[in-house]
PDB file of C-alpha atoms in Angstrom:
ATOM      1  CA  MET A   1    -137.963 -81.553 103.216  1.00 96.00           C
ATOM      2  CA  LYS A   2    -137.104 -84.972 103.041  1.00 98.00           C
ATOM      3  CA  THR A   3    -137.648 -86.594 106.560  1.00 98.00           C
ATOM      4  CA  GLY A   4    -136.806 -90.184 108.002  1.00 98.00           C
ATOM      5  CA  ILE A   5    -138.445 -91.970 111.554  1.00 98.00           C
ATOM      6  CA  ILE A   6    -136.867 -94.116 112.754  1.00 97.00           C
ATOM      7  CA  GLY A   7    -138.743 -96.907 115.182  1.00 96.00           C
ATOM      8  CA  GLY A   8    -141.344 -96.721 113.176  1.00 95.00           C
ATOM      9  CA  ALA A   9    -143.320 -99.134 114.582  1.00 92.00           C
ATOM     10  CA  GLY A  10    -145.033 -96.852 118.506  1.00 90.00           C
ATOM     11  CA  TYR A  11    -147.558 -94.372 119.152  1.00 89.00           C
ATOM     12  CA  THR A  12    -145.213 -91.998 118.689  1.00 94.00           C
ATOM     13  CA  ALA A  13    -144.242 -92.966 115.421  1.00 96.00           C
ATOM     14  CA  GLY A  14    -147.937 -93.476 114.178  1.00 96.00           C
ATOM     15  CA  GLU A  15    -148.813 -90.060 115.706  1.00 96.00           C
ATOM     16  CA  LEU A  16    -145.917 -88.518 113.561  1.00 97.00           C
ATOM     17  CA  LEU A  17    -146.901 -90.027 110.667  1.00 97.00           C
ATOM     18  CA  ARG A  18    -150.170 -88.454 110.522  1.00 97.00           C
ATOM     19  CA  LEU A  19    -149.173 -85.242 111.053  1.00 98.00           C
ATOM     20  CA  LEU A  20    -146.312 -85.646 108.315  1.00 98.00           C
ATOM     21  CA  VAL A  21    -148.886 -86.953 105.482  1.00 96.00           C
ATOM     22  CA  ASN A  22    -151.007 -83.972 105.692  1.00 95.00           C
ATOM     23  CA  HIS A  23    -147.612 -81.237 106.127  1.00 98.00           C
ATOM     24  CA  PRO A  24    -147.417 -79.648 103.329  1.00 97.00           C
ATOM     25  CA  HIS A  25    -143.567 -79.027 103.426  1.00 98.00           C
ATOM     26  CA  VAL A  26    -142.941 -82.597 104.267  1.00 98.00           C
ATOM     27  CA  ASP A  27    -141.760 -85.710 102.356  1.00 98.00           C
ATOM     28  CA  ILE A  28    -141.717 -88.609 104.665  1.00 98.00           C
ATOM     29  CA  ALA A  29    -138.442 -90.710 102.754  1.00 97.00           C
ATOM     30  CA  PHE A  30    -138.354 -93.841 104.699  1.00 98.00           C
ATOM     31  CA  VAL A  31    -140.055 -95.507 107.857  1.00 97.00           C
ATOM     32  CA  HIS A  32    -137.618 -97.918 110.445  1.00 97.00           C
ATOM     33  CA  SER A  33    -138.502-100.675 111.730  1.00 95.00           C
ATOM     34  CA  ASN A  34    -136.495-103.487 112.312  1.00 92.00           C
ATOM     35  CA  SER A  35    -139.286-105.559 114.016  1.00 90.00           C
ATOM     36  CA  GLN A  36    -141.703-104.831 110.906  1.00 93.00           C
ATOM     37  CA  ALA A  37    -139.601-104.369 107.993  1.00 94.00           C
ATOM     38  CA  GLY A  38    -140.923-105.399 104.546  1.00 93.00           C
ATOM     39  CA  LYS A  39    -144.735-104.671 106.334  1.00 96.00           C
ATOM     40  CA  PRO A  40    -146.906-102.306 104.777  1.00 96.00           C
ATOM     41  CA  VAL A  41    -146.528 -99.459 107.120  1.00 96.00           C
ATOM     42  CA  HIS A  42    -150.907 -99.462 107.061  1.00 95.00           C
ATOM     43  CA  HIS A  43    -150.697-102.925 108.390  1.00 95.00           C
ATOM     44  CA  VAL A  44    -149.519-101.612 111.958  1.00 94.00           C
ATOM     45  CA  HIS A  45    -151.082 -97.938 111.706  1.00 94.00           C
ATOM     46  CA  GLN A  46    -154.105 -99.091 110.296  1.00 93.00           C
ATOM     47  CA  ASP A  47    -155.871 -96.048 110.791  1.00 92.00           C
ATOM     48  CA  LEU A  48    -153.428 -94.963 107.517  1.00 94.00           C
ATOM     49  CA  ALA A  49    -154.593 -96.828 104.520  1.00 93.00           C
ATOM     50  CA  GLY A  50    -155.183 -94.377 101.986  1.00 93.00           C
ATOM     51  CA  ASP A  51    -152.871 -92.139 103.272  1.00 94.00           C
ATOM     52  CA  ILE A  52    -149.017 -94.071 103.145  1.00 95.00           C
ATOM     53  CA  ALA A  53    -148.277 -95.854 100.478  1.00 93.00           C
ATOM     54  CA  LEU A  54    -144.523 -97.047 101.979  1.00 96.00           C
ATOM     55  CA  ALA A  55    -143.836-100.267 103.960  1.00 96.00           C
ATOM     56  CA  PHE A  56    -141.167-100.574 106.492  1.00 96.00           C
ATOM     57  CA  THR A  57    -137.656-100.914 106.188  1.00 97.00           C
ATOM     58  CA  ASN A  58    -134.377-102.405 108.224  1.00 95.00           C
ATOM     59  CA  GLN A  59    -131.978 -99.972 105.901  1.00 95.00           C
ATOM     60  CA  LEU A  60    -130.989 -96.239 107.004  1.00 95.00           C
ATOM     61  CA  PHE A  61    -130.846 -93.454 104.114  1.00 96.00           C
ATOM     62  CA  LEU A  62    -129.487 -90.617 106.385  1.00 97.00           C
ATOM     63  CA  ASP A  63    -127.396 -88.953 103.464  1.00 96.00           C
ATOM     64  CA  GLU A  64    -131.100 -88.841 101.741  1.00 97.00           C
ATOM     65  CA  VAL A  65    -132.892 -86.729 104.126  1.00 98.00           C
ATOM     66  CA  ASP A  66    -132.678 -83.049 106.064  1.00 98.00           C
ATOM     67  CA  LEU A  67    -134.101 -84.642 109.757  1.00 98.00           C
ATOM     68  CA  ILE A  68    -135.244 -87.670 110.912  1.00 98.00           C
ATOM     69  CA  PHE A  69    -137.047 -88.645 113.892  1.00 98.00           C
ATOM     70  CA  LEU A  70    -135.903 -91.023 116.963  1.00 98.00           C
ATOM     71  CA  CYS A  71    -138.859 -93.041 118.412  1.00 96.00           C
ATOM     72  CA  MET A  72    -137.422 -95.035 119.672  1.00 93.00           C
ATOM     73  CA  GLY A  73    -136.876 -96.473 123.262  1.00 88.00           C
ATOM     74  CA  HIS A  74    -134.889 -94.377 125.881  1.00 86.00           C
ATOM     75  CA  GLY A  75    -131.224 -95.617 125.924  1.00 91.00           C
ATOM     76  CA  GLN A  76    -131.725 -96.010 121.811  1.00 95.00           C
ATOM     77  CA  SER A  77    -130.926 -92.895 121.411  1.00 96.00           C
ATOM     78  CA  GLN A  78    -127.395 -92.341 122.031  1.00 96.00           C
ATOM     79  CA  LEU A  79    -127.067 -96.193 121.419  1.00 96.00           C
ATOM     80  CA  PHE A  80    -128.285 -95.121 116.866  1.00 96.00           C
ATOM     81  CA  LEU A  81    -126.521 -92.337 117.276  1.00 96.00           C
ATOM     82  CA  GLU A  82    -122.804 -93.602 118.293  1.00 95.00           C
ATOM     83  CA  LYS A  83    -123.192 -96.760 116.508  1.00 96.00           C
ATOM     84  CA  ASN A  84    -123.947 -94.114 113.719  1.00 96.00           C
ATOM     85  CA  ALA A  85    -121.808 -91.640 113.945  1.00 93.00           C
ATOM     86  CA  PRO A  86    -120.742 -89.594 112.103  1.00 95.00           C
ATOM     87  CA  LEU A  87    -124.213 -88.422 111.369  1.00 96.00           C
ATOM     88  CA  PRO A  88    -124.295 -86.605 107.618  1.00 96.00           C
ATOM     89  CA  PRO A  89    -123.435 -82.623 108.782  1.00 96.00           C
ATOM     90  CA  GLN A  90    -126.654 -81.943 107.030  1.00 93.00           C
ATOM     91  CA  LEU A  91    -128.643 -84.068 109.130  1.00 98.00           C
ATOM     92  CA  LYS A  92    -130.806 -82.611 111.632  1.00 98.00           C
ATOM     93  CA  VAL A  93    -132.431 -84.663 114.835  1.00 98.00           C
ATOM     94  CA  ILE A  94    -135.645 -84.505 117.071  1.00 98.00           C
ATOM     95  CA  ASP A  95    -135.178 -87.353 119.765  1.00 98.00           C
ATOM     96  CA  LEU A  96    -138.352 -88.268 121.453  1.00 97.00           C
ATOM     97  CA  SER A  97    -136.444 -90.392 124.117  1.00 95.00           C
ATOM     98  CA  HIS A  98    -135.200 -89.555 127.339  1.00 95.00           C
ATOM     99  CA  ASP A  99    -132.008 -89.851 126.296  1.00 96.00           C
ATOM    100  CA  PHE A 100    -130.709 -86.022 125.386  1.00 97.00           C
ATOM    101  CA  ARG A 101    -133.347 -83.724 127.375  1.00 96.00           C
ATOM    102  CA  LEU A 102    -130.511 -83.514 130.693  1.00 96.00           C
ATOM    103  CA  LYS A 103    -128.162 -81.289 129.874  1.00 95.00           C
ATOM    104  CA  ARG A 104    -124.366 -82.776 129.124  1.00 94.00           C
ATOM    105  CA  PRO A 105    -120.926 -81.967 127.677  1.00 95.00           C
ATOM    106  CA  ASP A 106    -121.162 -84.700 125.938  1.00 94.00           C
ATOM    107  CA  HIS A 107    -124.159 -83.855 123.576  1.00 95.00           C
ATOM    108  CA  SER A 108    -125.383 -80.417 122.143  1.00 95.00           C
ATOM    109  CA  PHE A 109    -129.056 -81.154 121.807  1.00 98.00           C
ATOM    110  CA  VAL A 110    -131.477 -78.170 122.713  1.00 98.00           C
ATOM    111  CA  TYR A 111    -134.349 -78.515 125.038  1.00 98.00           C
ATOM    112  CA  GLY A 112    -137.467 -79.004 122.566  1.00 98.00           C
ATOM    113  CA  LEU A 113    -139.822 -77.555 124.937  1.00 98.00           C
ATOM    114  CA  PRO A 114    -140.975 -73.664 122.712  1.00 98.00           C
ATOM    115  CA  GLU A 115    -142.581 -72.368 125.613  1.00 98.00           C
ATOM    116  CA  LEU A 116    -139.455 -71.978 127.067  1.00 98.00           C
ATOM    117  CA  ASN A 117    -136.693 -71.992 124.422  1.00 98.00           C
ATOM    118  CA  LYS A 118    -138.437 -70.284 121.184  1.00 98.00           C
ATOM    119  CA  SER A 119    -135.256 -68.373 120.375  1.00 97.00           C
ATOM    120  CA  SER A 120    -132.848 -71.551 121.128  1.00 97.00           C
ATOM    121  CA  ILE A 121    -135.221 -74.415 118.483  1.00 98.00           C
ATOM    122  CA  GLN A 122    -134.774 -71.988 115.997  1.00 97.00           C
ATOM    123  CA  GLY A 123    -132.081 -72.827 113.511  1.00 88.00           C
ATOM    124  CA  SER A 124    -130.607 -76.061 116.216  1.00 96.00           C
ATOM    125  CA  GLN A 125    -129.412 -78.910 114.352  1.00 97.00           C
ATOM    126  CA  TYR A 126    -129.622 -81.503 117.572  1.00 98.00           C
ATOM    127  CA  ILE A 127    -133.410 -81.496 120.220  1.00 98.00           C
ATOM    128  CA  ALA A 128    -134.329 -83.229 122.031  1.00 98.00           C
ATOM    129  CA  ASN A 129    -138.295 -83.936 123.282  1.00 98.00           C
ATOM    130  CA  PRO A 130    -139.826 -82.959 126.315  1.00 97.00           C
ATOM    131  CA  GLY A 131    -141.575 -85.947 127.866  1.00 95.00           C
ATOM    132  CA  CYS A 132    -145.035 -85.785 128.484  1.00 95.00           C
ATOM    133  CA  PHE A 133    -145.753 -85.141 132.257  1.00 95.00           C
ATOM    134  CA  ALA A 134    -143.118 -82.735 131.826  1.00 96.00           C
ATOM    135  CA  THR A 135    -144.535 -80.530 129.788  1.00 98.00           C
ATOM    136  CA  ALA A 136    -147.987 -80.543 131.206  1.00 98.00           C
ATOM    137  CA  ILE A 137    -146.285 -79.568 134.749  1.00 98.00           C
ATOM    138  CA  GLN A 138    -143.915 -76.946 133.330  1.00 98.00           C
ATOM    139  CA  LEU A 139    -146.213 -75.545 131.248  1.00 98.00           C
ATOM    140  CA  ALA A 140    -148.220 -75.247 135.044  1.00 98.00           C
ATOM    141  CA  LEU A 141    -145.613 -73.547 136.478  1.00 98.00           C
ATOM    142  CA  LEU A 142    -142.914 -71.503 133.704  1.00 98.00           C
ATOM    143  CA  PRO A 143    -144.702 -68.490 134.174  1.00 98.00           C
ATOM    144  CA  LEU A 144    -144.307 -67.954 138.127  1.00 98.00           C
ATOM    145  CA  ALA A 145    -140.713 -69.436 138.044  1.00 98.00           C
ATOM    146  CA  ALA A 146    -140.209 -66.155 134.954  1.00 98.00           C
ATOM    147  CA  GLN A 147    -142.071 -63.575 137.645  1.00 97.00           C
ATOM    148  CA  GLN A 148    -139.378 -65.312 140.360  1.00 97.00           C
ATOM    149  CA  VAL A 149    -142.079 -66.281 142.868  1.00 97.00           C
ATOM    150  CA  LEU A 150    -141.778 -69.889 142.530  1.00 96.00           C
ATOM    151  CA  ASN A 151    -140.241 -69.753 146.852  1.00 94.00           C
ATOM    152  CA  ASN A 152    -142.164 -72.391 148.314  1.00 96.00           C
ATOM    153  CA  GLU A 153    -142.632 -76.524 147.510  1.00 97.00           C
ATOM    154  CA  VAL A 154    -144.940 -77.930 144.808  1.00 98.00           C
ATOM    155  CA  HIS A 155    -147.312 -80.621 144.740  1.00 98.00           C
ATOM    156  CA  VAL A 156    -148.480 -82.170 141.587  1.00 98.00           C
ATOM    157  CA  HIS A 157    -151.064 -85.046 140.998  1.00 97.00           C
ATOM    158  CA  ALA A 158    -151.498 -85.837 137.812  1.00 97.00           C
ATOM    159  CA  ILE A 159    -153.418 -88.541 136.105  1.00 97.00           C
ATOM    160  CA  THR A 160    -152.031 -90.292 132.448  1.00 94.00           C
ATOM    161  CA  GLY A 161    -153.636 -92.533 129.802  1.00 89.00           C
ATOM    162  CA  SER A 162    -152.454 -95.933 128.836  1.00 79.00           C
ATOM    163  CA  THR A 163    -150.479 -94.645 125.656  1.00 73.00           C
ATOM    164  CA  GLY A 164    -148.620 -93.206 127.681  1.00 64.00           C
ATOM    165  CA  ALA A 165    -146.789 -96.423 128.499  1.00 55.00           C
ATOM    166  CA  GLY A 166    -146.168 -97.028 125.070  1.00 57.00           C
ATOM    167  CA  GLN A 167    -147.327-100.019 122.618  1.00 61.00           C
ATOM    168  CA  ALA A 168    -145.375-103.214 124.423  1.00 62.00           C
ATOM    169  CA  PRO A 169    -147.834-104.947 126.213  1.00 62.00           C
ATOM    170  CA  SER A 170    -147.440-105.579 130.084  1.00 65.00           C
ATOM    171  CA  ALA A 171    -148.950-105.674 132.906  1.00 64.00           C
ATOM    172  CA  THR A 172    -150.236-102.477 134.122  1.00 69.00           C
ATOM    173  CA  THR A 173    -151.890-101.672 130.656  1.00 68.00           C
ATOM    174  CA  HIS A 174    -153.850-104.751 128.956  1.00 65.00           C
ATOM    175  CA  PHE A 175    -157.829-104.017 129.609  1.00 72.00           C
ATOM    176  CA  SER A 176    -158.503-106.675 131.619  1.00 65.00           C
ATOM    177  CA  TRP A 177    -156.631-104.771 134.380  1.00 69.00           C
ATOM    178  CA  ARG A 178    -156.604-101.740 133.122  1.00 70.00           C
ATOM    179  CA  ASN A 179    -160.463-100.384 133.012  1.00 79.00           C
ATOM    180  CA  ASN A 180    -161.797 -99.438 135.902  1.00 82.00           C
ATOM    181  CA  ASN A 181    -158.802 -99.464 137.126  1.00 88.00           C
ATOM    182  CA  VAL A 182    -156.183 -96.501 138.631  1.00 92.00           C
ATOM    183  CA  SER A 183    -153.107 -96.963 140.687  1.00 92.00           C
ATOM    184  CA  VAL A 184    -150.234 -94.348 141.735  1.00 92.00           C
ATOM    185  CA  TYR A 185    -146.627 -95.312 140.357  1.00 88.00           C
ATOM    186  CA  LYS A 186    -142.968 -93.747 141.258  1.00 86.00           C
ATOM    187  CA  ALA A 187    -144.424 -91.408 142.988  1.00 90.00           C
ATOM    188  CA  PHE A 188    -142.156 -89.031 144.091  1.00 90.00           C
ATOM    189  CA  THR A 189    -139.217 -90.386 141.489  1.00 89.00           C
ATOM    190  CA  HIS A 190    -140.254 -90.208 138.017  1.00 85.00           C
ATOM    191  CA  GLN A 191    -137.819 -89.681 135.400  1.00 86.00           C
ATOM    192  CA  HIS A 192    -139.368 -86.528 133.933  1.00 88.00           C
ATOM    193  CA  LEU A 193    -138.424 -84.395 137.555  1.00 91.00           C
ATOM    194  CA  GLY A 194    -134.845 -84.303 136.431  1.00 92.00           C
ATOM    195  CA  GLU A 195    -136.246 -81.879 132.955  1.00 95.00           C
ATOM    196  CA  ILE A 196    -138.752 -79.640 135.852  1.00 96.00           C
ATOM    197  CA  GLY A 197    -136.193 -78.685 137.842  1.00 95.00           C
ATOM    198  CA  GLN A 198    -133.988 -78.310 134.423  1.00 96.00           C
ATOM    199  CA  SER A 199    -136.432 -75.872 132.682  1.00 97.00           C
ATOM    200  CA  ILE A 200    -137.574 -74.116 136.457  1.00 97.00           C
ATOM    201  CA  GLN A 201    -134.202 -73.523 137.166  1.00 96.00           C
ATOM    202  CA  GLN A 202    -133.165 -71.696 133.970  1.00 97.00           C
ATOM    203  CA  LEU A 203    -135.756 -68.715 134.801  1.00 97.00           C
ATOM    204  CA  GLN A 204    -135.169 -68.556 138.202  1.00 97.00           C
ATOM    205  CA  THR A 205    -131.662 -69.670 138.602  1.00 96.00           C
ATOM    206  CA  GLY A 206    -131.468 -70.867 142.613  1.00 91.00           C
ATOM    207  CA  PHE A 207    -135.165 -72.846 143.038  1.00 94.00           C
ATOM    208  CA  GLU A 208    -134.164 -75.763 145.100  1.00 90.00           C
ATOM    209  CA  ARG A 209    -137.742 -76.593 146.646  1.00 94.00           C
ATOM    210  CA  ALA A 210    -139.502 -80.053 146.455  1.00 94.00           C
ATOM    211  CA  ILE A 211    -141.640 -81.027 143.618  1.00 96.00           C
ATOM    212  CA  ASN A 212    -143.412 -82.922 145.375  1.00 97.00           C
ATOM    213  CA  PHE A 213    -144.873 -85.294 142.217  1.00 95.00           C
ATOM    214  CA  ILE A 214    -147.780 -88.193 141.978  1.00 96.00           C
ATOM    215  CA  PRO A 215    -148.225 -90.553 139.294  1.00 95.00           C
ATOM    216  CA  VAL A 216    -151.214 -91.821 138.516  1.00 95.00           C
ATOM    217  CA  ARG A 217    -152.142 -94.354 135.525  1.00 92.00           C
ATOM    218  CA  GLY A 218    -155.849 -93.587 134.193  1.00 91.00           C
ATOM    219  CA  ASN A 219    -157.865 -95.772 132.678  1.00 91.00           C
ATOM    220  CA  PHE A 220    -158.199 -94.055 129.745  1.00 89.00           C
ATOM    221  CA  SER A 221    -155.850 -93.909 126.404  1.00 83.00           C
ATOM    222  CA  ARG A 222    -154.763 -90.257 126.114  1.00 91.00           C
ATOM    223  CA  GLY A 223    -154.358 -87.263 127.119  1.00 96.00           C
ATOM    224  CA  ILE A 224    -152.524 -85.762 130.353  1.00 97.00           C
ATOM    225  CA  MET A 225    -155.189 -83.768 133.501  1.00 98.00           C
ATOM    226  CA  ALA A 226    -151.850 -82.367 136.285  1.00 98.00           C
ATOM    227  CA  SER A 227    -153.556 -80.338 138.905  1.00 98.00           C
ATOM    228  CA  VAL A 228    -150.341 -78.149 140.104  1.00 98.00           C
ATOM    229  CA  TYR A 229    -150.134 -76.031 143.641  1.00 98.00           C
ATOM    230  CA  THR A 230    -147.837 -74.547 145.224  1.00 98.00           C
ATOM    231  CA  GLU A 231    -147.840 -70.689 148.073  1.00 98.00           C
ATOM    232  CA  CYS A 232    -148.499 -67.694 146.110  1.00 97.00           C
ATOM    233  CA  ALA A 233    -149.229 -64.373 147.369  1.00 97.00           C
ATOM    234  CA  TRP A 234    -151.049 -63.192 143.499  1.00 97.00           C
ATOM    235  CA  THR A 235    -154.741 -64.032 143.375  1.00 96.00           C
ATOM    236  CA  ALA A 236    -156.679 -65.051 140.988  1.00 94.00           C
ATOM    237  CA  LYS A 237    -156.948 -62.330 138.909  1.00 95.00           C
ATOM    238  CA  GLU A 238    -153.412 -61.707 139.257  1.00 97.00           C
ATOM    239  CA  ALA A 239    -151.850 -64.845 138.483  1.00 97.00           C
ATOM    240  CA  THR A 240    -154.273 -65.185 135.361  1.00 97.00           C
ATOM    241  CA  GLN A 241    -152.759 -61.760 133.452  1.00 97.00           C
ATOM    242  CA  TYR A 242    -149.475 -63.522 134.312  1.00 98.00           C
ATOM    243  CA  TYR A 243    -150.652 -66.585 132.592  1.00 98.00           C
ATOM    244  CA  GLN A 244    -152.203 -65.084 129.923  1.00 98.00           C
ATOM    245  CA  ASP A 245    -148.809 -62.664 129.332  1.00 98.00           C
ATOM    246  CA  TYR A 246    -146.435 -65.115 129.974  1.00 98.00           C
ATOM    247  CA  TYR A 247    -148.335 -67.407 126.856  1.00 98.00           C
ATOM    248  CA  GLN A 248    -149.115 -64.394 124.664  1.00 97.00           C
ATOM    249  CA  ALA A 249    -146.555 -65.855 122.101  1.00 96.00           C
ATOM    250  CA  HIS A 250    -146.929 -69.586 122.096  1.00 98.00           C
ATOM    251  CA  PRO A 251    -150.492 -70.340 119.777  1.00 98.00           C
ATOM    252  CA  PHE A 252    -150.998 -73.940 121.610  1.00 98.00           C
ATOM    253  CA  VAL A 253    -151.120 -72.760 125.117  1.00 98.00           C
ATOM    254  CA  LEU A 254    -154.478 -71.286 126.346  1.00 98.00           C
ATOM    255  CA  VAL A 255    -155.495 -69.863 129.659  1.00 98.00           C
ATOM    256  CA  SER A 256    -158.940 -71.115 129.831  1.00 96.00           C
ATOM    257  CA  ASP A 257    -161.358 -69.125 132.312  1.00 93.00           C
ATOM    258  CA  ALA A 258    -162.933 -72.109 133.140  1.00 94.00           C
ATOM    259  CA  ASN A 259    -162.339 -75.343 134.290  1.00 95.00           C
ATOM    260  CA  PRO A 260    -160.927 -77.504 131.656  1.00 94.00           C
ATOM    261  CA  ASP A 261    -162.000 -81.073 130.660  1.00 95.00           C
ATOM    262  CA  LEU A 262    -159.668 -83.401 129.371  1.00 95.00           C
ATOM    263  CA  LYS A 263    -161.413 -84.018 126.007  1.00 95.00           C
ATOM    264  CA  GLN A 264    -160.636 -80.267 125.190  1.00 96.00           C
ATOM    265  CA  VAL A 265    -157.297 -81.036 124.485  1.00 97.00           C
ATOM    266  CA  VAL A 266    -157.121 -84.914 123.205  1.00 96.00           C
ATOM    267  CA  ASN A 267    -155.998 -85.102 119.641  1.00 96.00           C
ATOM    268  CA  THR A 268    -154.958 -81.876 119.440  1.00 97.00           C
ATOM    269  CA  ASN A 269    -151.460 -80.122 119.798  1.00 98.00           C
ATOM    270  CA  LYS A 270    -153.367 -77.565 122.931  1.00 98.00           C
ATOM    271  CA  ALA A 271    -152.925 -77.310 126.634  1.00 98.00           C
ATOM    272  CA  LEU A 272    -155.276 -75.513 127.999  1.00 98.00           C
ATOM    273  CA  LEU A 273    -154.267 -74.068 131.952  1.00 98.00           C
ATOM    274  CA  TYR A 274    -156.476 -72.966 134.474  1.00 98.00           C
ATOM    275  CA  VAL A 275    -156.023 -71.207 137.611  1.00 98.00           C
ATOM    276  CA  GLU A 276    -157.675 -70.922 141.026  1.00 97.00           C
ATOM    277  CA  LYS A 277    -157.334 -69.740 144.436  1.00 97.00           C
ATOM    278  CA  HIS A 278    -157.374 -71.079 147.693  1.00 97.00           C
ATOM    279  CA  ASP A 279    -156.313 -69.229 150.981  1.00 97.00           C
ATOM    280  CA  ASN A 280    -152.760 -68.989 150.211  1.00 97.00           C
ATOM    281  CA  LYS A 281    -152.128 -71.833 147.851  1.00 98.00           C
ATOM    282  CA  LEU A 282    -152.890 -70.979 143.735  1.00 98.00           C
ATOM    283  CA  LEU A 283    -153.785 -74.111 142.392  1.00 98.00           C
ATOM    284  CA  ILE A 284    -153.177 -74.748 138.234  1.00 98.00           C
ATOM    285  CA  ILE A 285    -155.085 -77.143 136.079  1.00 98.00           C
ATOM    286  CA  SER A 286    -152.492 -78.058 132.894  1.00 98.00           C
ATOM    287  CA  MET A 287    -153.884 -80.846 130.246  1.00 98.00           C
ATOM    288  CA  ILE A 288    -152.536 -81.760 127.891  1.00 98.00           C
ATOM    289  CA  ASP A 289    -152.550 -84.693 125.018  1.00 97.00           C
ATOM    290  CA  ASN A 290    -149.579 -86.710 126.391  1.00 96.00           C
ATOM    291  CA  LEU A 291    -148.785 -88.190 122.337  1.00 96.00           C
ATOM    292  CA  LEU A 292    -149.420 -84.442 120.559  1.00 98.00           C
ATOM    293  CA  LYS A 293    -148.461 -82.108 122.530  1.00 98.00           C
ATOM    294  CA  GLY A 294    -146.477 -84.368 125.509  1.00 97.00           C
ATOM    295  CA  ALA A 295    -144.730 -86.361 122.242  1.00 97.00           C
ATOM    296  CA  SER A 296    -145.110 -86.507 118.829  1.00 98.00           C
ATOM    297  CA  GLY A 297    -147.211 -82.899 118.003  1.00 98.00           C
ATOM    298  CA  GLN A 298    -144.795 -81.137 119.790  1.00 98.00           C
ATOM    299  CA  ALA A 299    -141.653 -82.908 117.359  1.00 98.00           C
ATOM    300  CA  VAL A 300    -143.358 -81.662 114.547  1.00 98.00           C
ATOM    301  CA  GLN A 301    -144.121 -77.683 116.900  1.00 98.00           C
ATOM    302  CA  ASN A 302    -140.047 -78.163 117.030  1.00 98.00           C
ATOM    303  CA  MET A 303    -139.135 -79.454 113.412  1.00 98.00           C
ATOM    304  CA  ASN A 304    -141.552 -76.089 112.417  1.00 98.00           C
ATOM    305  CA  LEU A 305    -139.675 -74.054 114.473  1.00 98.00           C
ATOM    306  CA  ILE A 306    -136.123 -75.381 113.481  1.00 98.00           C
ATOM    307  CA  PHE A 307    -137.218 -74.403 109.380  1.00 97.00           C
ATOM    308  CA  GLY A 308    -138.719 -71.013 109.985  1.00 97.00           C
ATOM    309  CA  TRP A 309    -142.193 -72.430 108.873  1.00 98.00           C
ATOM    310  CA  ASP A 310    -145.543 -71.416 110.778  1.00 97.00           C
ATOM    311  CA  GLU A 311    -145.446 -72.985 114.122  1.00 97.00           C
ATOM    312  CA  THR A 312    -148.915 -73.870 113.341  1.00 98.00           C
ATOM    313  CA  THR A 313    -148.124 -75.757 110.517  1.00 98.00           C
ATOM    314  CA  ALA A 314    -149.805 -79.587 110.230  1.00 98.00           C
ATOM    315  CA  LEU A 315    -151.272 -78.425 114.076  1.00 98.00           C
ATOM    316  CA  LYS A 316    -154.784 -76.971 113.643  1.00 96.00           C
ATOM    317  CA  LEU A 317    -155.959 -79.898 115.204  1.00 96.00           C
ATOM    318  CA  LYS A 318    -159.631 -81.053 116.536  1.00 92.00           C
ATOM    319  CA  SER A 319    -160.285 -82.122 119.647  1.00 91.00           C
ATOM    320  CA  ILE A 320    -162.736 -84.924 119.553  1.00 82.00           C
ATOM    321  CA  GLY A 321    -165.346 -83.369 122.256  1.00 78.00           C
ATOM    322  CA  PHE A 322    -167.328 -86.074 122.971  1.00 78.00           C
TER     323      PHE A 322
END
């Protein structure tokens, strides 16, 4: 299968390349970047030296590939598709931006959270890859919604690494500010709340309770830890069993019997979940790598489902451990 990457110079594209160079069914046909055109790919993604011989191109070869990954900034994917319409009829698209995650009558993208929409993803042509915070939080809540017991406000405190802000430097990503520092941003207003609510309502129609989300910038590079709690009548034992049952057919989500730490998932496509009961509140800890299960790893997982390959192909990765 031949694939191309649009917006190839950023973090998510770099992670995609690291996965795809080792994928047994994929040939990377081109890596598009206007800003880096003509440069060898490994001059930007330097850890790929010896793994990829391609140079960035500002040309598009959409008729020559089976699938493209859109790794551009939010708002750019929709402009790209409009500019290049109509797309070749055989071309499949996985978009890693926010542009098509919310259902609208003007597009046919399937929301690409395999733990929610696996059957819809299989064989689909257009996939909207979920957001990183949205993935971690939804995985913490889906079993509750599936059992129709998500009937109270949800409280979320989640911290993410600096790579979640993308490659372009900013006042809140450069080392001297980020190191030894934490800060809250977009409290109660984060853009991922829309897709989280949409997914919950897909399982529990009529859910209208508030999701109180406090995002935090962490002083580390990779990973998301979300602590989520809500009132629930389940015991801890019952909750653990419901979570294990829900994720039994989903190879990347593991329900842990011990409180996890972030290094267990960094550099993997895994999500680790852990539940505790405190009085009438159920606490769910959810951990992912924001660049893998929260972005590029999930995109490859979706590609595997689209083409009927084993879901875990090229995604059996080792955590950093220490």
